[in-house]
PDB file of C-alpha atoms in Angstrom:
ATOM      1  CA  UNK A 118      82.372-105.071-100.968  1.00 42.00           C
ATOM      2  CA  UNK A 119      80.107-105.162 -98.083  1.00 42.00           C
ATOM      3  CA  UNK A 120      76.988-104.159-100.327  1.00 43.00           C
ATOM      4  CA  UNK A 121      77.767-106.929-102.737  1.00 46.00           C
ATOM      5  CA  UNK A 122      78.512-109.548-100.350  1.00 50.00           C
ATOM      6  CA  UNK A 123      74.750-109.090 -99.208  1.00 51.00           C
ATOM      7  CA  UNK A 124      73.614-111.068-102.589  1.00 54.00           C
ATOM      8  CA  UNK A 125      73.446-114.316-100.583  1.00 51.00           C
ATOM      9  CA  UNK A 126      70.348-113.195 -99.142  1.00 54.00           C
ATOM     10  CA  UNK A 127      68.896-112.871-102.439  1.00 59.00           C
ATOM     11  CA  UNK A 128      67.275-109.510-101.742  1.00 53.00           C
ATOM     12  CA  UNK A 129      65.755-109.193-105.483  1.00 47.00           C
ATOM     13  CA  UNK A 130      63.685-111.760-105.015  1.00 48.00           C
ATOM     14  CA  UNK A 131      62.788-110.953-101.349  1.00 57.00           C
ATOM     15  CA  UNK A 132      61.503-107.917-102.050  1.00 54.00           C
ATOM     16  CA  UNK A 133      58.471-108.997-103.792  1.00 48.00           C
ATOM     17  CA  UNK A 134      57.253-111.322-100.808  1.00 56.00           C
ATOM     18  CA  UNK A 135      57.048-109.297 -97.878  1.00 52.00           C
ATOM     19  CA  UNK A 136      55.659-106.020-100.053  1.00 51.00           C
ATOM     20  CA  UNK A 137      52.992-107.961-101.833  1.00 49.00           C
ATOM     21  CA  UNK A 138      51.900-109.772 -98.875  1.00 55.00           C
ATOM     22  CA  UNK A 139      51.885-106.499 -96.757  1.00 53.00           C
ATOM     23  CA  UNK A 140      50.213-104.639 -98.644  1.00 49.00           C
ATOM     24  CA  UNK A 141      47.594-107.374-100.020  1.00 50.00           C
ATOM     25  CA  UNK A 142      46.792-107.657 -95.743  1.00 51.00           C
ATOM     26  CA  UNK A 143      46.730-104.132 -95.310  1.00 48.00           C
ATOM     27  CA  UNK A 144      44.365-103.275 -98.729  1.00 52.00           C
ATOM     28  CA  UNK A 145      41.679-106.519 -97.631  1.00 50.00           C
ATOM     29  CA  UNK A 146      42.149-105.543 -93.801  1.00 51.00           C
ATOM     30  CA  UNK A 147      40.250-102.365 -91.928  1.00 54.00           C
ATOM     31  CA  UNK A 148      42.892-100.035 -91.071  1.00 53.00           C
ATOM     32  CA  UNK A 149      43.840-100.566 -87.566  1.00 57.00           C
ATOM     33  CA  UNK A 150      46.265-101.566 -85.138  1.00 62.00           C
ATOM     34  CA  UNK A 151      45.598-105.512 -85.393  1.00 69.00           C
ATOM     35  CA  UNK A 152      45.977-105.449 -89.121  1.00 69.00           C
ATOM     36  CA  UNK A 153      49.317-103.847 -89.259  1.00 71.00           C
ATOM     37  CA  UNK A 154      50.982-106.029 -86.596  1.00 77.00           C
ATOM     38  CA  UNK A 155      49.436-109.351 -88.895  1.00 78.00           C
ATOM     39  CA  UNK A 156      50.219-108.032 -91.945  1.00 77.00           C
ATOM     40  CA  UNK A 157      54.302-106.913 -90.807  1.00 78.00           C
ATOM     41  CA  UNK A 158      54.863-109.920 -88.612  1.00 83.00           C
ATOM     42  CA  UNK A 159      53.527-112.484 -91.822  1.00 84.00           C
ATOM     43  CA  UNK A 160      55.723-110.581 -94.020  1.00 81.00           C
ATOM     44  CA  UNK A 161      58.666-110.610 -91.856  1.00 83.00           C
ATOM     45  CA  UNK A 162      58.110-114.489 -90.883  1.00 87.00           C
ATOM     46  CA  UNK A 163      58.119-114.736 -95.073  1.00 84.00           C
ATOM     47  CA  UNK A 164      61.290-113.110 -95.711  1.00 83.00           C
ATOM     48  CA  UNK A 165      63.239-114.231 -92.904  1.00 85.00           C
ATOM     49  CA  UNK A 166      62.037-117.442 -93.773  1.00 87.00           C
ATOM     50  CA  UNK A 167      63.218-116.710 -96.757  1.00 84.00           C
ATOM     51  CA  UNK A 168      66.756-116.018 -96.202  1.00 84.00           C
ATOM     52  CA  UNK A 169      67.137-118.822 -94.128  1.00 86.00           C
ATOM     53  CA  UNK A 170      66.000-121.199 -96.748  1.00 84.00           C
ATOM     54  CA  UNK A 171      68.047-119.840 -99.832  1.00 82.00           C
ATOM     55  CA  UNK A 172      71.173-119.494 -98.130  1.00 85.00           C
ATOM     56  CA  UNK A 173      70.877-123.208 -96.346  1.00 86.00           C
ATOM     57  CA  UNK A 174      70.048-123.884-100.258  1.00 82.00           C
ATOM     58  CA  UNK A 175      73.667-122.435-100.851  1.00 82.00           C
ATOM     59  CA  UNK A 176      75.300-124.678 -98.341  1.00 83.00           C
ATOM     60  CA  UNK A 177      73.998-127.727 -99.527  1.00 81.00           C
ATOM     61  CA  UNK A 178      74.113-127.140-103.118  1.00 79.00           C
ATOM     62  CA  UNK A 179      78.483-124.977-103.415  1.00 80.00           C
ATOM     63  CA  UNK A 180      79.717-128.194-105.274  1.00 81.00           C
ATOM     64  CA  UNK A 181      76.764-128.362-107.824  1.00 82.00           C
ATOM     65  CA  UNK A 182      76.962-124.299-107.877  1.00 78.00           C
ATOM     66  CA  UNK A 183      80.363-124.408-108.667  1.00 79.00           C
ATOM     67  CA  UNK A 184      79.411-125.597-112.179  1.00 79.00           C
ATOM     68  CA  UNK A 185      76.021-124.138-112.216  1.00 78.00           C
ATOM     69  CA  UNK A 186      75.897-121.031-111.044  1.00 77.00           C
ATOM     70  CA  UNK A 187      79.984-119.860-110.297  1.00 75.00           C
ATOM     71  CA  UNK A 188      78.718-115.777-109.526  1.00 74.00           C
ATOM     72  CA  UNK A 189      76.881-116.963-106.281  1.00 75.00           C
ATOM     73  CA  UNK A 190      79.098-115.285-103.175  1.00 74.00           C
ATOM     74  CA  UNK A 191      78.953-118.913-102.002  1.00 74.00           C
ATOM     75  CA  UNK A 192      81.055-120.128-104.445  1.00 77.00           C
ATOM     76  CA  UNK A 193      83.035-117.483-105.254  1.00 76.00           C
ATOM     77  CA  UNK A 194      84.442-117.544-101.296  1.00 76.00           C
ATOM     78  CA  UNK A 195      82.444-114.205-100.411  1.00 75.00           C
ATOM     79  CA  UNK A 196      81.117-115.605 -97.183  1.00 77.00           C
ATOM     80  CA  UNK A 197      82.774-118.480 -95.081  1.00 80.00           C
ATOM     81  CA  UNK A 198      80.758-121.246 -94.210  1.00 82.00           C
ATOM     82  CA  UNK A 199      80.641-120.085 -90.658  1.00 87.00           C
ATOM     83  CA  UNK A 200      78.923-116.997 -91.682  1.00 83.00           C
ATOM     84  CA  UNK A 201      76.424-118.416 -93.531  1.00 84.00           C
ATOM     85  CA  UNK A 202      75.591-120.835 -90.660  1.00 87.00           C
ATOM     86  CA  UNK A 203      75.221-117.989 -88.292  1.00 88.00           C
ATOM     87  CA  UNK A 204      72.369-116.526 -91.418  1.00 86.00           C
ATOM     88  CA  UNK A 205      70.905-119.373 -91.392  1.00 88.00           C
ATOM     89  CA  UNK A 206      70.224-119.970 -87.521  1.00 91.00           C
ATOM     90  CA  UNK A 207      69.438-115.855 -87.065  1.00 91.00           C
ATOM     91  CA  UNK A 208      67.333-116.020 -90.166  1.00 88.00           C
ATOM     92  CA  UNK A 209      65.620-118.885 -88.837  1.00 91.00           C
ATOM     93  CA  UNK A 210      65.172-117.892 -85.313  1.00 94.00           C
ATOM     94  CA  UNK A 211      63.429-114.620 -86.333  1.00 92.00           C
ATOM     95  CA  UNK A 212      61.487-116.126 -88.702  1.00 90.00           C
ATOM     96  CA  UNK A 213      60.623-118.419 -85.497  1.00 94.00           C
ATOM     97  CA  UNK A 214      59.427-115.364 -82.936  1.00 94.00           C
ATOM     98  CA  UNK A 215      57.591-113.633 -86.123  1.00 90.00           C
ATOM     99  CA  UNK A 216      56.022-116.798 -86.515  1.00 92.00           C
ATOM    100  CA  UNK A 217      55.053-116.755 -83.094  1.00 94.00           C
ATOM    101  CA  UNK A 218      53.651-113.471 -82.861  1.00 91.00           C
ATOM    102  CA  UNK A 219      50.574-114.719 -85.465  1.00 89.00           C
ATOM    103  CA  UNK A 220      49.604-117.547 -83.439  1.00 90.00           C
ATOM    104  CA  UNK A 221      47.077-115.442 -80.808  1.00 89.00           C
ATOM    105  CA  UNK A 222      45.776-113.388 -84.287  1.00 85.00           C
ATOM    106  CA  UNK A 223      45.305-115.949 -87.026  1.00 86.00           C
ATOM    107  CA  UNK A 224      45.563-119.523 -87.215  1.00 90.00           C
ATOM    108  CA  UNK A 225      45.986-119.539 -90.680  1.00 87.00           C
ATOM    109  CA  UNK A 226      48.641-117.440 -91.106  1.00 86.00           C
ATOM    110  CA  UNK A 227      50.559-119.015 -88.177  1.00 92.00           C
ATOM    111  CA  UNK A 228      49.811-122.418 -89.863  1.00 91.00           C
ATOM    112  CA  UNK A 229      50.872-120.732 -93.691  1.00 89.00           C
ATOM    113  CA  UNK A 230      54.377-119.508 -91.499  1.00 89.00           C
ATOM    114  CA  UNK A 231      55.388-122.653 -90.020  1.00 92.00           C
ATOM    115  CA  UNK A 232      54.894-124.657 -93.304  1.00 89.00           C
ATOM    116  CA  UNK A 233      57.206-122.398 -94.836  1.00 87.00           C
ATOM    117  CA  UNK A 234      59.720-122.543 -92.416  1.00 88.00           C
ATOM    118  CA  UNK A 235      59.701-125.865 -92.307  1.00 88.00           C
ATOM    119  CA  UNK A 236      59.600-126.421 -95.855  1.00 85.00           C
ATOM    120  CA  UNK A 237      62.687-124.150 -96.615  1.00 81.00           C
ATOM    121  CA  UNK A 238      64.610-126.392 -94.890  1.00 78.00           C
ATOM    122  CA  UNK A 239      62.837-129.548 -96.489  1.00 78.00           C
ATOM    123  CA  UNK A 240      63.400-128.506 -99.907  1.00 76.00           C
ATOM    124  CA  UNK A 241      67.101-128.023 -99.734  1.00 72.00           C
ATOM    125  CA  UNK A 242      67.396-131.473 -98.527  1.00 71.00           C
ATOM    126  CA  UNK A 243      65.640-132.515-101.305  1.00 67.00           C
ATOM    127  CA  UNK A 244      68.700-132.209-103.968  1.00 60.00           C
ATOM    128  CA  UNK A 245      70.116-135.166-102.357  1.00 57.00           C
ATOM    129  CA  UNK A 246      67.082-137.272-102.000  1.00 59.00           C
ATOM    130  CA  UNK A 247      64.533-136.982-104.836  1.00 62.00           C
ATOM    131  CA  UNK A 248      65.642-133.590-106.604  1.00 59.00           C
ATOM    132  CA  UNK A 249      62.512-133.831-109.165  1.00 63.00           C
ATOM    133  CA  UNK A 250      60.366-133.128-105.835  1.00 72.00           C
ATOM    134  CA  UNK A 251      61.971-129.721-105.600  1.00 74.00           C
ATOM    135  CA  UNK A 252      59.925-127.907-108.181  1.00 76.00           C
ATOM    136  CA  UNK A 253      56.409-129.226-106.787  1.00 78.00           C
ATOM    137  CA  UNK A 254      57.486-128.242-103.379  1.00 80.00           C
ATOM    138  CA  UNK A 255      58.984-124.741-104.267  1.00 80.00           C
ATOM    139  CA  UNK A 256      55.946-124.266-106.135  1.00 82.00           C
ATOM    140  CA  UNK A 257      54.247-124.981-103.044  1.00 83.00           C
ATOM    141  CA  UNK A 258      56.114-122.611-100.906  1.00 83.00           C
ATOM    142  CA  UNK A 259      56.324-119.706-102.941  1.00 81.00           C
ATOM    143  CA  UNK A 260      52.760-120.017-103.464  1.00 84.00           C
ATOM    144  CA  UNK A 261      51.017-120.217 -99.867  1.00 85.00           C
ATOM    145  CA  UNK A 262      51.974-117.137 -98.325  1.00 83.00           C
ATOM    146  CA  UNK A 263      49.869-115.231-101.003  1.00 80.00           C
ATOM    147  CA  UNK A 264      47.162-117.721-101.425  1.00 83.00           C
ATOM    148  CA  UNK A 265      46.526-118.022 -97.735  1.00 84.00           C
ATOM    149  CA  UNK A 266      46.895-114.622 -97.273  1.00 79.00           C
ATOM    150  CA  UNK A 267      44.278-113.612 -99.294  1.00 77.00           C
ATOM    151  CA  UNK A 268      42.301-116.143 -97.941  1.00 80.00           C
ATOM    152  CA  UNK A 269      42.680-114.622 -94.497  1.00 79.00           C
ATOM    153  CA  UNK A 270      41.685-111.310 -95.558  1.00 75.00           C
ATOM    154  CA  UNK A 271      38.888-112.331 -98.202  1.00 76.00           C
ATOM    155  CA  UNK A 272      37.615-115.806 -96.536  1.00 79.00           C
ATOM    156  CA  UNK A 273      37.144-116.054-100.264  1.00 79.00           C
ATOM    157  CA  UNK A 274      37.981-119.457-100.819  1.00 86.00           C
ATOM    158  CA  UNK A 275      37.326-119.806-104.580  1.00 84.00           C
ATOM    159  CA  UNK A 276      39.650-116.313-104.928  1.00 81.00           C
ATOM    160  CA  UNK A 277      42.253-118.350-102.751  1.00 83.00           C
ATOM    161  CA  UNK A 278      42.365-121.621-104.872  1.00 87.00           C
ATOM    162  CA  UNK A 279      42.171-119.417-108.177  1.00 85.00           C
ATOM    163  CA  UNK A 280      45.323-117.849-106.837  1.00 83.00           C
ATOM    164  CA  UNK A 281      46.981-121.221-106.213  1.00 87.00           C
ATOM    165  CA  UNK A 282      46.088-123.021-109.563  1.00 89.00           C
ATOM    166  CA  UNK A 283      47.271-119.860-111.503  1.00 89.00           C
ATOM    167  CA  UNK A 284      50.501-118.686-109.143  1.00 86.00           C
ATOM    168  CA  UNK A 285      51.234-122.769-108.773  1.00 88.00           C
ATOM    169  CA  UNK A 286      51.520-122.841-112.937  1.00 91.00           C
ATOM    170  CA  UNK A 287      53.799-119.836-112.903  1.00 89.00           C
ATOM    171  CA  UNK A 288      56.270-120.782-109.950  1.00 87.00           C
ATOM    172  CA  UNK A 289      56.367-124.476-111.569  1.00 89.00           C
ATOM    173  CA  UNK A 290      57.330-123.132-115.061  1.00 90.00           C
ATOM    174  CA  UNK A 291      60.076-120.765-113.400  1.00 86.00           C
ATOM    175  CA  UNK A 292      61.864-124.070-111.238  1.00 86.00           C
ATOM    176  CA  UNK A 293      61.594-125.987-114.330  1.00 89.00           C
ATOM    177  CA  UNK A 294      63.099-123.671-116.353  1.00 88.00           C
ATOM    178  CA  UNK A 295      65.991-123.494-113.831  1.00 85.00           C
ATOM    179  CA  UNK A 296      66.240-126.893-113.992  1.00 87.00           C
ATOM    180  CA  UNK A 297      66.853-126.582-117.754  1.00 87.00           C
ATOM    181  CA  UNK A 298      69.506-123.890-117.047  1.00 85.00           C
ATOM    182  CA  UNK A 299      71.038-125.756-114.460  1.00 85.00           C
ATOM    183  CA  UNK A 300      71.184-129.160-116.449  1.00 86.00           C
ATOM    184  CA  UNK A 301      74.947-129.295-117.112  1.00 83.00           C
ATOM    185  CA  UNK A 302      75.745-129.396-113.408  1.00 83.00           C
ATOM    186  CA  UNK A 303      72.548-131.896-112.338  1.00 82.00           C
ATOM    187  CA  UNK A 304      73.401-134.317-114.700  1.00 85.00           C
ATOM    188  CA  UNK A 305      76.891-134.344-113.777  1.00 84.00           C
ATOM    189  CA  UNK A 306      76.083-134.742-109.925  1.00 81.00           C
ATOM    190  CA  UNK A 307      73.311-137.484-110.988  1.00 80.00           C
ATOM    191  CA  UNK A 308      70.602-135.526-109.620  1.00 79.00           C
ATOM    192  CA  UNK A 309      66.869-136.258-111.006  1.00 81.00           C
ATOM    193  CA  UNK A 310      65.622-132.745-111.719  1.00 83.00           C
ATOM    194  CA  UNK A 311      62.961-132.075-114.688  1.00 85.00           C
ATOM    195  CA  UNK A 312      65.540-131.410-116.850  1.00 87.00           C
ATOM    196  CA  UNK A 313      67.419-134.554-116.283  1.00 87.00           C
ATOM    197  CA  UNK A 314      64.971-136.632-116.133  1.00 86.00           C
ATOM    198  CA  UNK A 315      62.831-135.285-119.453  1.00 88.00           C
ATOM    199  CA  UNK A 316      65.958-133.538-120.847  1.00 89.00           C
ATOM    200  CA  UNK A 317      65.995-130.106-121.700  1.00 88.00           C
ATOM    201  CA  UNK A 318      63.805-130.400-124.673  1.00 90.00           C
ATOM    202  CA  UNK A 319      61.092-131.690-122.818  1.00 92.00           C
ATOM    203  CA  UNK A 320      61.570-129.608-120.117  1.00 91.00           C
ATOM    204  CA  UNK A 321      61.335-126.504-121.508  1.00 90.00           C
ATOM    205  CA  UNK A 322      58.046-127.480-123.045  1.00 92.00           C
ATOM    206  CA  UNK A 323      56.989-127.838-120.436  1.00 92.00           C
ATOM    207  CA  UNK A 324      58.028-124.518-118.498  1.00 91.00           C
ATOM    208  CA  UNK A 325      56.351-122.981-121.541  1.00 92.00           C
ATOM    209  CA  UNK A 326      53.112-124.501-120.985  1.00 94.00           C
ATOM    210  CA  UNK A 327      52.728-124.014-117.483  1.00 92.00           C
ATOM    211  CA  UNK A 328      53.911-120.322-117.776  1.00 91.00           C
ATOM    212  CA  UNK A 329      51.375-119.801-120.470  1.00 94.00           C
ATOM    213  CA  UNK A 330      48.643-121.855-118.615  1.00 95.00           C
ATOM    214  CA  UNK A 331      48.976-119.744-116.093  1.00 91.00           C
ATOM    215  CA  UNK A 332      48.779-115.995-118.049  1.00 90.00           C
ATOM    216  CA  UNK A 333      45.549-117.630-119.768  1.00 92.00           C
ATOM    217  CA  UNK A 334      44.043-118.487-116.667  1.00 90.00           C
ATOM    218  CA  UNK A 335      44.704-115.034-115.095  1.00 86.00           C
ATOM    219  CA  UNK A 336      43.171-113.083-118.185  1.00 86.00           C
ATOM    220  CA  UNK A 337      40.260-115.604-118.157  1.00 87.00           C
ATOM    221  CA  UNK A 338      39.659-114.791-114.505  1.00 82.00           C
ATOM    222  CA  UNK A 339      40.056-110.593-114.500  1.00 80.00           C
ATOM    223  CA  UNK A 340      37.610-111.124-117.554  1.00 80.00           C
ATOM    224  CA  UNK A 341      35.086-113.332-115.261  1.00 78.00           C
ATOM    225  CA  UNK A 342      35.266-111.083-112.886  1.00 71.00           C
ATOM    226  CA  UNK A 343      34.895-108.078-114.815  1.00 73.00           C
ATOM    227  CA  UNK A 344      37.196-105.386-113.068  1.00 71.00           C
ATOM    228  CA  UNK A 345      39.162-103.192-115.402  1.00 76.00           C
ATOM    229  CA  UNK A 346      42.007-102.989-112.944  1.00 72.00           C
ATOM    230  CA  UNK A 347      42.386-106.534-112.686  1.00 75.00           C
ATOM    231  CA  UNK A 348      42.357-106.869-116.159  1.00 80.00           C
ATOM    232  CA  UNK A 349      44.665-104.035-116.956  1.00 83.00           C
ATOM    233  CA  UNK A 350      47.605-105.785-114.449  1.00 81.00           C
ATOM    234  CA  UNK A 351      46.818-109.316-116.065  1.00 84.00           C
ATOM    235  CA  UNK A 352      47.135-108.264-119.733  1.00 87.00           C
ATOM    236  CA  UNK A 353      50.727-105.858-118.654  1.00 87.00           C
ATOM    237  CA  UNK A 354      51.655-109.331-117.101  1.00 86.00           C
ATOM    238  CA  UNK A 355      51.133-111.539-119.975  1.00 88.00           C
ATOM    239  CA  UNK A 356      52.820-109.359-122.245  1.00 89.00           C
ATOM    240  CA  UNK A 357      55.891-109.236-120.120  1.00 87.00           C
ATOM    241  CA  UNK A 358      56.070-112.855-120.155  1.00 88.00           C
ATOM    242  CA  UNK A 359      55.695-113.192-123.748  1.00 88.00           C
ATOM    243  CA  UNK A 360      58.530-110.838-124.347  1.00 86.00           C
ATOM    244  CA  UNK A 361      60.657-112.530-121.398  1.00 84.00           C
ATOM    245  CA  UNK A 362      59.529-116.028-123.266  1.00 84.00           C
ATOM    246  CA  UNK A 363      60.894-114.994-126.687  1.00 83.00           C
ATOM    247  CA  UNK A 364      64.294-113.554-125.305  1.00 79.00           C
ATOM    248  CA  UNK A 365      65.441-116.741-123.413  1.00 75.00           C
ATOM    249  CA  UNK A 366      64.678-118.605-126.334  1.00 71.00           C
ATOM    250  CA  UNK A 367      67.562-116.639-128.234  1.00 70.00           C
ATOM    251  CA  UNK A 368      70.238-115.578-125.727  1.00 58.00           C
ATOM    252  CA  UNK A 369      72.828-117.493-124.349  1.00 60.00           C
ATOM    253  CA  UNK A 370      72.933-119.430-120.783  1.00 56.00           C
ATOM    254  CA  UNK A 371      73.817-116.284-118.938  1.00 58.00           C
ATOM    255  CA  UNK A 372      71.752-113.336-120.671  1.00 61.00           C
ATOM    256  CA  UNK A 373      68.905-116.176-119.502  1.00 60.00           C
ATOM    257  CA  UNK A 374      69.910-115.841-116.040  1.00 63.00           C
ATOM    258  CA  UNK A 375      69.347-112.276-116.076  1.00 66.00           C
ATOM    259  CA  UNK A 376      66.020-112.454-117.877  1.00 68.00           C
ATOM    260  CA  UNK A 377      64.635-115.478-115.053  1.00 67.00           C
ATOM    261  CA  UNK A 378      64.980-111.923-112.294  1.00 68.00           C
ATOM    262  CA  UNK A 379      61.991-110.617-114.618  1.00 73.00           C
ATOM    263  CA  UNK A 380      59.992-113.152-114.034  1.00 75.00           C
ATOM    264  CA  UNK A 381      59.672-111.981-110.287  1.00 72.00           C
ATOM    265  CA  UNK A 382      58.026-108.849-112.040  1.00 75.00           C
ATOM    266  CA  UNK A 383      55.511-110.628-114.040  1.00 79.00           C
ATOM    267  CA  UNK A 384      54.875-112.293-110.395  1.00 76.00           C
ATOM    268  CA  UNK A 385      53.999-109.147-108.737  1.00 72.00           C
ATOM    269  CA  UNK A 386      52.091-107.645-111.032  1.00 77.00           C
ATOM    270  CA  UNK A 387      49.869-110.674-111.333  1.00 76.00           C
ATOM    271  CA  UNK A 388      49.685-110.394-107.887  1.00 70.00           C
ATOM    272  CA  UNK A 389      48.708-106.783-107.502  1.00 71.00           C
ATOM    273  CA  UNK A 390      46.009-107.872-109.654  1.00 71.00           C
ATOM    274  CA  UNK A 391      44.385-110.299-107.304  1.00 69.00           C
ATOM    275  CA  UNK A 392      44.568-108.146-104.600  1.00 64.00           C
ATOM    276  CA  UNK A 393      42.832-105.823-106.232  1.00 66.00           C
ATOM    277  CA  UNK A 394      40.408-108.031-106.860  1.00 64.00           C
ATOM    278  CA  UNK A 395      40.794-108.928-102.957  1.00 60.00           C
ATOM    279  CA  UNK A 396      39.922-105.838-102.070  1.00 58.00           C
ATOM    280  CA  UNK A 397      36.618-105.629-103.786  1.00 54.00           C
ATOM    281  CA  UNK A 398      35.758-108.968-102.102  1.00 50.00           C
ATOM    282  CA  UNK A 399      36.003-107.376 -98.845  1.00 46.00           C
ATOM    283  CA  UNK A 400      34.868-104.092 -99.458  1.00 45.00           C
TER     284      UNK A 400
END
């Protein structure tokens, strides 16, 4: 019971964060002391971050999640409300001193922290004022740490903003597509989400297109720049979202669910991909 209850920190989709942005800082960087403090205090400022935002998310959002999403340990009375105060404000604080930590070795990174802290917070406060703003934003945040970070390592800007149009497009299709799962309970609550607003038809056009804009872009890019290994990870990546695409087309509300946790798969493979390509840049 103890295990389970830890699903409020969302650990699946943690994991990705941290490891990709660890080890694309530690693959651009020289090997040495200065590196590996940067690249574990970013990636611990990330996930703590993190936690803090999707379990303030949870607080704000039980009465919509009752409806929506009735599994989350929120909902289902797993974790008082006390406790996940107390997650919240540790998360947060050690997010805060991580933070911190970057400030005397990168700017950027320091900068690329405190956005995200800040915008964790933001965004779940954004449900109750202008809900379609939540997929641009989330976009936004889920984005930065591995844009920036590559930039940091490759002072490659053009590599930096490729990874931002093409990782923007992805994260966008995946909170519109939540949207579209999550419709019954938005439109009940009134809230103006993509899916509400467009309805679900619409909407999941639209997550289609900006999923497949973005596995075009990333095969047109490992092809420009003409690295096998770059290529290899982008074409394994946009077959696994063409098979993920075709299942949640023909499953029902829950199976899709399930099938949205690949999509943090296709992410970091995509991602290994322009690290790779990172670490020709530097090297």
């Amino acid at each position: 019971m103890g295990l389970l209850k830890l699903r409020i920190v969302r650990f699946g989709a943690l994991i990705h964060l941290p490891t990709a942005v660890g080890l694309g800082l530690s693959g651009a960087f020289p090997l040495c002391m200065r590196s590996q403090v940067l690249s574990l205090s970013f990636g611990l400022a990330i996930s703590l971050a993190s936690v803090s935002a999707f379990v303030f998310n949870d607080l704000k959002d039980v009465n919509v999640d009752r409806l929506n999403k009735p599994y989350r340990p929120s909902v289902r009375g797993e974790w008082s409300r006390i406790e996940m105060e107390r997650i919240v404000w540790i998360s947060a604080l050690g997010a805060a001193v991580a933070t911190l930590v970057l400030l005397p070795m990168s700017i950027t990174l320091f900068t690329v922290s405190t956005f995200y802290l800040v915008g964790g917070i933001v965004y779940s406060r954004l449900s109750e004022v202008a809900a379609t703003l939540k997929t641009l934003v989330a976009a936004l945040l889920c984005i930065s740490p591995f844009a920036f970070g590559i930039l940091e390592a490759t002072r490659n800007i053009e590599l930096a903003m490729s990874c931002i149009l093409v990782g923007g497009l992805y994260f966008s299709s995946r909170e519109i597509w939540m949207d579209v799962l999550d419709f019954g309970g938005d439109f009940r609550f009134g809230l103006r989400t993509s899916a509400t607003v467009l309805g679900r038809r619409y909407a999941t056009a639209l997550s289609r297109s900006c999923g497949y804009a973005a596995i075009f872009l990333g095969l047109a890019g490992s092809f420009a720049v003409r690295l096998i290994g770059a290529l290899i990870f982008s074409l394994v990546a946009a077959v696994l979202f063409v098979i993920i695409d075709s299942l949640r087309l023909r499953v029902d509300c829950k199976i899709k669910r399930r099938i949205l946790l690949l999509d943090w798969l296709v992410m970091a493979i995509g991602f290994a991909g322009f690290w790779l390509v990172s670490g020709e840049v530097v090297f």
